[in-house]
Coordinates of C-alpha atoms in Angstrom, one line a residue:
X200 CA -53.5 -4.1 23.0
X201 CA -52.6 -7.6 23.2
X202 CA -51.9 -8.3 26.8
X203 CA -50.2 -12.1 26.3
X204 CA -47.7 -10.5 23.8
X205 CA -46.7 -7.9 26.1
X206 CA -46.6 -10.2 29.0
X207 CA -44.5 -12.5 27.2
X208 CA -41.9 -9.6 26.1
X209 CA -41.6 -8.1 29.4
X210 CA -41.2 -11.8 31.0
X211 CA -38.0 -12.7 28.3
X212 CA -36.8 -9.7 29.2
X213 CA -36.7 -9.7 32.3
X214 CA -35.8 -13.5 32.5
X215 CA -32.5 -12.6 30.2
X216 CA -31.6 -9.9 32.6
X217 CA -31.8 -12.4 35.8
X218 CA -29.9 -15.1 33.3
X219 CA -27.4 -13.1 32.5
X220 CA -26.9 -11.5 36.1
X221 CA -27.0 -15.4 37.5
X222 CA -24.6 -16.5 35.3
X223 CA -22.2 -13.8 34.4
X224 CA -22.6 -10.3 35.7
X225 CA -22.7 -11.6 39.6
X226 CA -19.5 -13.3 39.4
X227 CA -17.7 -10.6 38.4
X228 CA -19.0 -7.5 40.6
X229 CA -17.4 -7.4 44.2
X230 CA -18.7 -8.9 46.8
X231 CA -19.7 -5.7 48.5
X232 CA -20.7 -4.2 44.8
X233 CA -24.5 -2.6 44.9
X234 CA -26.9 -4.7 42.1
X235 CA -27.2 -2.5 38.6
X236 CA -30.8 -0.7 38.6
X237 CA -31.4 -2.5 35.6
X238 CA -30.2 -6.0 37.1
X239 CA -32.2 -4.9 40.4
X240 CA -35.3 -4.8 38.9
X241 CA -35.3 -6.6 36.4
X242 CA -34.2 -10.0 38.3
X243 CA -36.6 -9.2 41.1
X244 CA -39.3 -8.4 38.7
X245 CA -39.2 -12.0 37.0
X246 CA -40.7 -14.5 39.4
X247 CA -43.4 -12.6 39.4
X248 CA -43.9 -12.2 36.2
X249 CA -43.4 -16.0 35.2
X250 CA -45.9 -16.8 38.0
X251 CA -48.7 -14.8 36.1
X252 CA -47.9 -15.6 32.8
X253 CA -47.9 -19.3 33.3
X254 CA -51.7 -18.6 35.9
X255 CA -53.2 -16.4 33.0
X256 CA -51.8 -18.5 30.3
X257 CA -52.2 -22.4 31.3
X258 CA -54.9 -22.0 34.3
X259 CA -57.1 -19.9 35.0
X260 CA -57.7 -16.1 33.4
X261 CA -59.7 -13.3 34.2
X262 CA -62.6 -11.0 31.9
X263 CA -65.0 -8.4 32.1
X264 CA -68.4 -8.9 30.6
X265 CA -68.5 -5.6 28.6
X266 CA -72.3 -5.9 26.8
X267 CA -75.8 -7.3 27.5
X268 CA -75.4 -10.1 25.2
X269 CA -75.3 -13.1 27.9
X270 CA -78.4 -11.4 30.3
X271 CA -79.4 -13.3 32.6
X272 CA -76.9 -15.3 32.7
X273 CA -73.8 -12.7 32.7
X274 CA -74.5 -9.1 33.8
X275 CA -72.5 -6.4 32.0
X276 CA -69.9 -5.4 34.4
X277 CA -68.8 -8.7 35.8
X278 CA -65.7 -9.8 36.1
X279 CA -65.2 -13.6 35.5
X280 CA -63.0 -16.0 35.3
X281 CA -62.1 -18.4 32.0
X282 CA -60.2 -22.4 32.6
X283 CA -57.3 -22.0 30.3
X284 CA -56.6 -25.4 30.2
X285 CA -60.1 -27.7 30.0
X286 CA -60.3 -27.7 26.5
X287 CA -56.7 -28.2 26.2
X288 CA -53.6 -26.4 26.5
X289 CA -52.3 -23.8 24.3
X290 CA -49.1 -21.8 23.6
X291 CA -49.8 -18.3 24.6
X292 CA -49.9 -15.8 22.0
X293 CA -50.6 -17.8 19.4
X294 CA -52.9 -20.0 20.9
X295 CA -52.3 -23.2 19.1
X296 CA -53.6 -26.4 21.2
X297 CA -50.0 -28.3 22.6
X298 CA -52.0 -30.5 24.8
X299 CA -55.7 -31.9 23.8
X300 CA -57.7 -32.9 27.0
X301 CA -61.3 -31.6 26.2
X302 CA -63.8 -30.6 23.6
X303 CA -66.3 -27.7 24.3
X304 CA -70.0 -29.5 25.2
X305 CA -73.7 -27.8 24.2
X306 CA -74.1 -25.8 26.9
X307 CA -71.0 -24.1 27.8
X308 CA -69.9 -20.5 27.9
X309 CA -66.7 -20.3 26.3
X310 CA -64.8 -17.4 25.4
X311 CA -63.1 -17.5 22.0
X312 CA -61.4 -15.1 19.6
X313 CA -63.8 -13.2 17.3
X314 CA -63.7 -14.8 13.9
X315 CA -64.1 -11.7 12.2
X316 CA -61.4 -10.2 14.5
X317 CA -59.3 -12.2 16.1
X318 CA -57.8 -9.4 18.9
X319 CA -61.5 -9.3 20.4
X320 CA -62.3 -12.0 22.8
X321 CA -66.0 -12.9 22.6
X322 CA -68.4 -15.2 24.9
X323 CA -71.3 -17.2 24.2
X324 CA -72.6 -20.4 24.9
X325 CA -72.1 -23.4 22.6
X326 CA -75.3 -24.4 20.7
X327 CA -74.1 -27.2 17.9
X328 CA -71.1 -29.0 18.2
X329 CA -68.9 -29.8 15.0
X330 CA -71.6 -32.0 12.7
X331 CA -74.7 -30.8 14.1
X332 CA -77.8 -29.1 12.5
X333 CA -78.9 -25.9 14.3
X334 CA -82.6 -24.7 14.0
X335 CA -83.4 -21.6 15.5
X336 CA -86.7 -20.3 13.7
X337 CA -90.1 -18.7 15.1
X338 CA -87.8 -18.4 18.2
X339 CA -87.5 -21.8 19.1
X340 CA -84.3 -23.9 18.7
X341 CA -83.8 -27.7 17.6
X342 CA -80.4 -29.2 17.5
X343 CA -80.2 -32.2 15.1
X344 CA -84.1 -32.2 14.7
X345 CA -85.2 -32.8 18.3
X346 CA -86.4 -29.5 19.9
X347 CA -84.7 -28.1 23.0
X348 CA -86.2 -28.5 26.3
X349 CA -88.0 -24.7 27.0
X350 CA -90.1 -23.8 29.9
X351 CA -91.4 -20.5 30.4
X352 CA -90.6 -18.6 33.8
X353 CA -91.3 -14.9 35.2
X354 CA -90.3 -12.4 32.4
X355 CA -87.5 -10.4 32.9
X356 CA -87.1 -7.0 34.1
X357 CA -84.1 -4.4 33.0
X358 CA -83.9 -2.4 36.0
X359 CA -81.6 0.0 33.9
X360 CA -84.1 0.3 30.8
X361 CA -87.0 -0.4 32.6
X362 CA -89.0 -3.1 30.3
X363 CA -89.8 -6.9 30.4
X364 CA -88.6 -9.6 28.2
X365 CA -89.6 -13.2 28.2
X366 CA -88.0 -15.6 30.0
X367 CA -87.5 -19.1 29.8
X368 CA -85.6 -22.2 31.3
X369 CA -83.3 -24.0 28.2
X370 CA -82.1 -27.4 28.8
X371 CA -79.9 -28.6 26.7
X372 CA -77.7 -31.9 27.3
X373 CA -76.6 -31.3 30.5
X374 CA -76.8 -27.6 30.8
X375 CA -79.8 -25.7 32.2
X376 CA -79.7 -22.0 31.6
X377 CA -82.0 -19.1 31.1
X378 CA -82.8 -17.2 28.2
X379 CA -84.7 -14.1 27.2
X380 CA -87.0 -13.0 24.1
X381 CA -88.2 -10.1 23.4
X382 CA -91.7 -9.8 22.2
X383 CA -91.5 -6.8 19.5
X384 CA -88.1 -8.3 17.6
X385 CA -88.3 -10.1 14.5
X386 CA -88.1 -14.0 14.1
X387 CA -85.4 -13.1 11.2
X388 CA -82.3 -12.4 10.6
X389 CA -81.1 -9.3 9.5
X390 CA -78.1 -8.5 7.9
X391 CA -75.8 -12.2 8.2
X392 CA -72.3 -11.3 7.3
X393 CA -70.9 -13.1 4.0
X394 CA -68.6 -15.9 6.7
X395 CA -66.8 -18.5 5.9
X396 CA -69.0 -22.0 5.0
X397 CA -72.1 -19.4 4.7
X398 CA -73.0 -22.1 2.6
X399 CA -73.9 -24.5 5.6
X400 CA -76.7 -21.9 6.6
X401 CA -80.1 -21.1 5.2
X402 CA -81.6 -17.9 6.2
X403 CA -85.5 -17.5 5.9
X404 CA -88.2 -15.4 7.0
X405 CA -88.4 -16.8 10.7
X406 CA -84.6 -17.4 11.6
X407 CA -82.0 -19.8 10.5
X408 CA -80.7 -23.3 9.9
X409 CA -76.9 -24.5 10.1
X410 CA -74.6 -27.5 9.3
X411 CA -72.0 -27.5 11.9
X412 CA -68.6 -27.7 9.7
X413 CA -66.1 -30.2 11.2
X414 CA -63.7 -28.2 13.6
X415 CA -66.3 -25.2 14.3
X416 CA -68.8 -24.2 16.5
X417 CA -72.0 -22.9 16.6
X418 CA -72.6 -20.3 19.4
X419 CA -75.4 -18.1 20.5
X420 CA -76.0 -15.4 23.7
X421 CA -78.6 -16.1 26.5
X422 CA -80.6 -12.7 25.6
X423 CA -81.1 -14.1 22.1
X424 CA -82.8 -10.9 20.4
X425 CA -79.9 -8.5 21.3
X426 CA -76.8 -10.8 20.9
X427 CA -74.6 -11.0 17.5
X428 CA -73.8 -14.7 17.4
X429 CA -73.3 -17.3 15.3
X430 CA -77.0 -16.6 13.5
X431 CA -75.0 -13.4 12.5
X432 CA -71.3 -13.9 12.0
X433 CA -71.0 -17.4 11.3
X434 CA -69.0 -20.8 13.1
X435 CA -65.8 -20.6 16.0
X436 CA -63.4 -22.4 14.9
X437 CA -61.5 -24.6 17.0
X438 CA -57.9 -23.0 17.0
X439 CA -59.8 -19.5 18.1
X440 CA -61.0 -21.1 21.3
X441 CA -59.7 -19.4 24.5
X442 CA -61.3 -21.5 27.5
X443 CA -64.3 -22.2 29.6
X444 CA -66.3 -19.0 31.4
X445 CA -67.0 -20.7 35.1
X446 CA -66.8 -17.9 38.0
X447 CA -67.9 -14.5 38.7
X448 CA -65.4 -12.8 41.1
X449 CA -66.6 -9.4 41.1
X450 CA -69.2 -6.7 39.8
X451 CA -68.6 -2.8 41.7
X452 CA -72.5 -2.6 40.5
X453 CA -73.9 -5.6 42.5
X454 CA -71.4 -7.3 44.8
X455 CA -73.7 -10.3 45.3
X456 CA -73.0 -11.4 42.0
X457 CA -69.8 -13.8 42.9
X458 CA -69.8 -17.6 42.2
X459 CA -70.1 -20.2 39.6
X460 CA -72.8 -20.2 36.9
X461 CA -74.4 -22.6 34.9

């Protein structure tokens, strides 16, 4: 179900039903004359409409974390919210960039439309901006050839499954994170779908190797071993790009999770 489309409907609809009653319908009922259902509602049902669409569409929007894919840094469960506007703005709906203000940085969590699907909104954190070369083999990631910044930290514990993964401390550019490793998955990667500019990759034994193409993006999850990601789907391209992941605002399983994240 696309929710911007059926915002948008239901906010020209009910914006032509307070036009029409501004304009026409109200000068001609009596001055005593009870307001149509249909006028009632529908006129007093607009402003608050509008306000949302333009707050979900232009400023700020809200998502739930449905999958383990961004442990430690997103639990399943939470509810964040996404800048609409700080990579630029876009028409709703069709999501097609009006207004260009900024471009996604290595370290970011960004939600975009899944390039295999584009209903589904995805998150992940930007690896290799457009022209870089990705390295992630044995486990270990490079972007252009220098090595990214890794420190190892206190493995991990899934309270829900009960086992440990490894843990480390990424730095990349500006962005420190954490990320986890598990011991018993392979370096490899299995199954890589046939994506567009699969050419600009080269899969072998321990992992992969990527050319950026100009306009895409190169994406990956924090809990790298149980994440589908750009080692498995291929590049974001820029016009599927929804906004920037900043704030946690609820989770009804731990409600100390609320604030920013890096």
């Amino acid at each position: 179900m696309n929710f911007a489309l059926i915002l948008l409907i239901l906010l020209l609809l009910t914006g032509a039903v307070w036009l029409l009653d501004t304009l026409v319908l109200r000068k001609r009922r009596p001055a005593d004359a009870k307001d149509p259902w249909w006028v009632e509602y529908g006129a007093s049902f607009f402003p608050v409409i509008l306000v949302v669409f333009v707050l979900r569409s232009f400023i700020v929007e809200p998502f739930k974390i449905p999958s383990g894919s961004m442990i430690p840094t997103l639990q399943v469960g939470d509810f964040i919210l996404v800048n609409k506007y700080t990579y630029g703005i876009r028409l709703p709906v069709a999501n097609w960039k009006i207004i260009d203000i900024n471009s996604p940085q290595r370290g970011d969590v960004m939600v975009f439309r899944y390039p295999e699907d584009p209903s589904l909104d995805y998150i992940k954190r930007v690896i290799g901006l457009p022209g870089d070369t990705v390295a992630y083999q044995n486990k270990r990631l490079s972007v252009n050839g220098q090595a990214v910044a890794t420190q190892r930290v206190d493995d991990y514990l899934h309270a829900e499954r009960l086992y440990y993964s490894r843990q480390f401390v990424e730095k990349i550019d500006a962005a420190e994170y954490r990320t986890l490793n598990d011991v018993d998955a392979p370096p490899y990667i299995p199954g890589p779908s046939p994506f567009p500019n699969r050419e600009d990759c080269s899969y072998n034994s321990a992992g992969v190797v990527c050319k950026v193409p100009p306009g895409h993006y190169f994406v990956m999850g924090d809990n790298r071993d149980n994440s589908k990601d750009s080692r498995f789907w291929g590049f974001v391209p820029e016009q599927n790009i929804v906004g920037k992941a900043f704030f946690i605002w609820l989770n009804f399983s731990d409600l100390s999770r609320i604030g920013s994240f890096k």
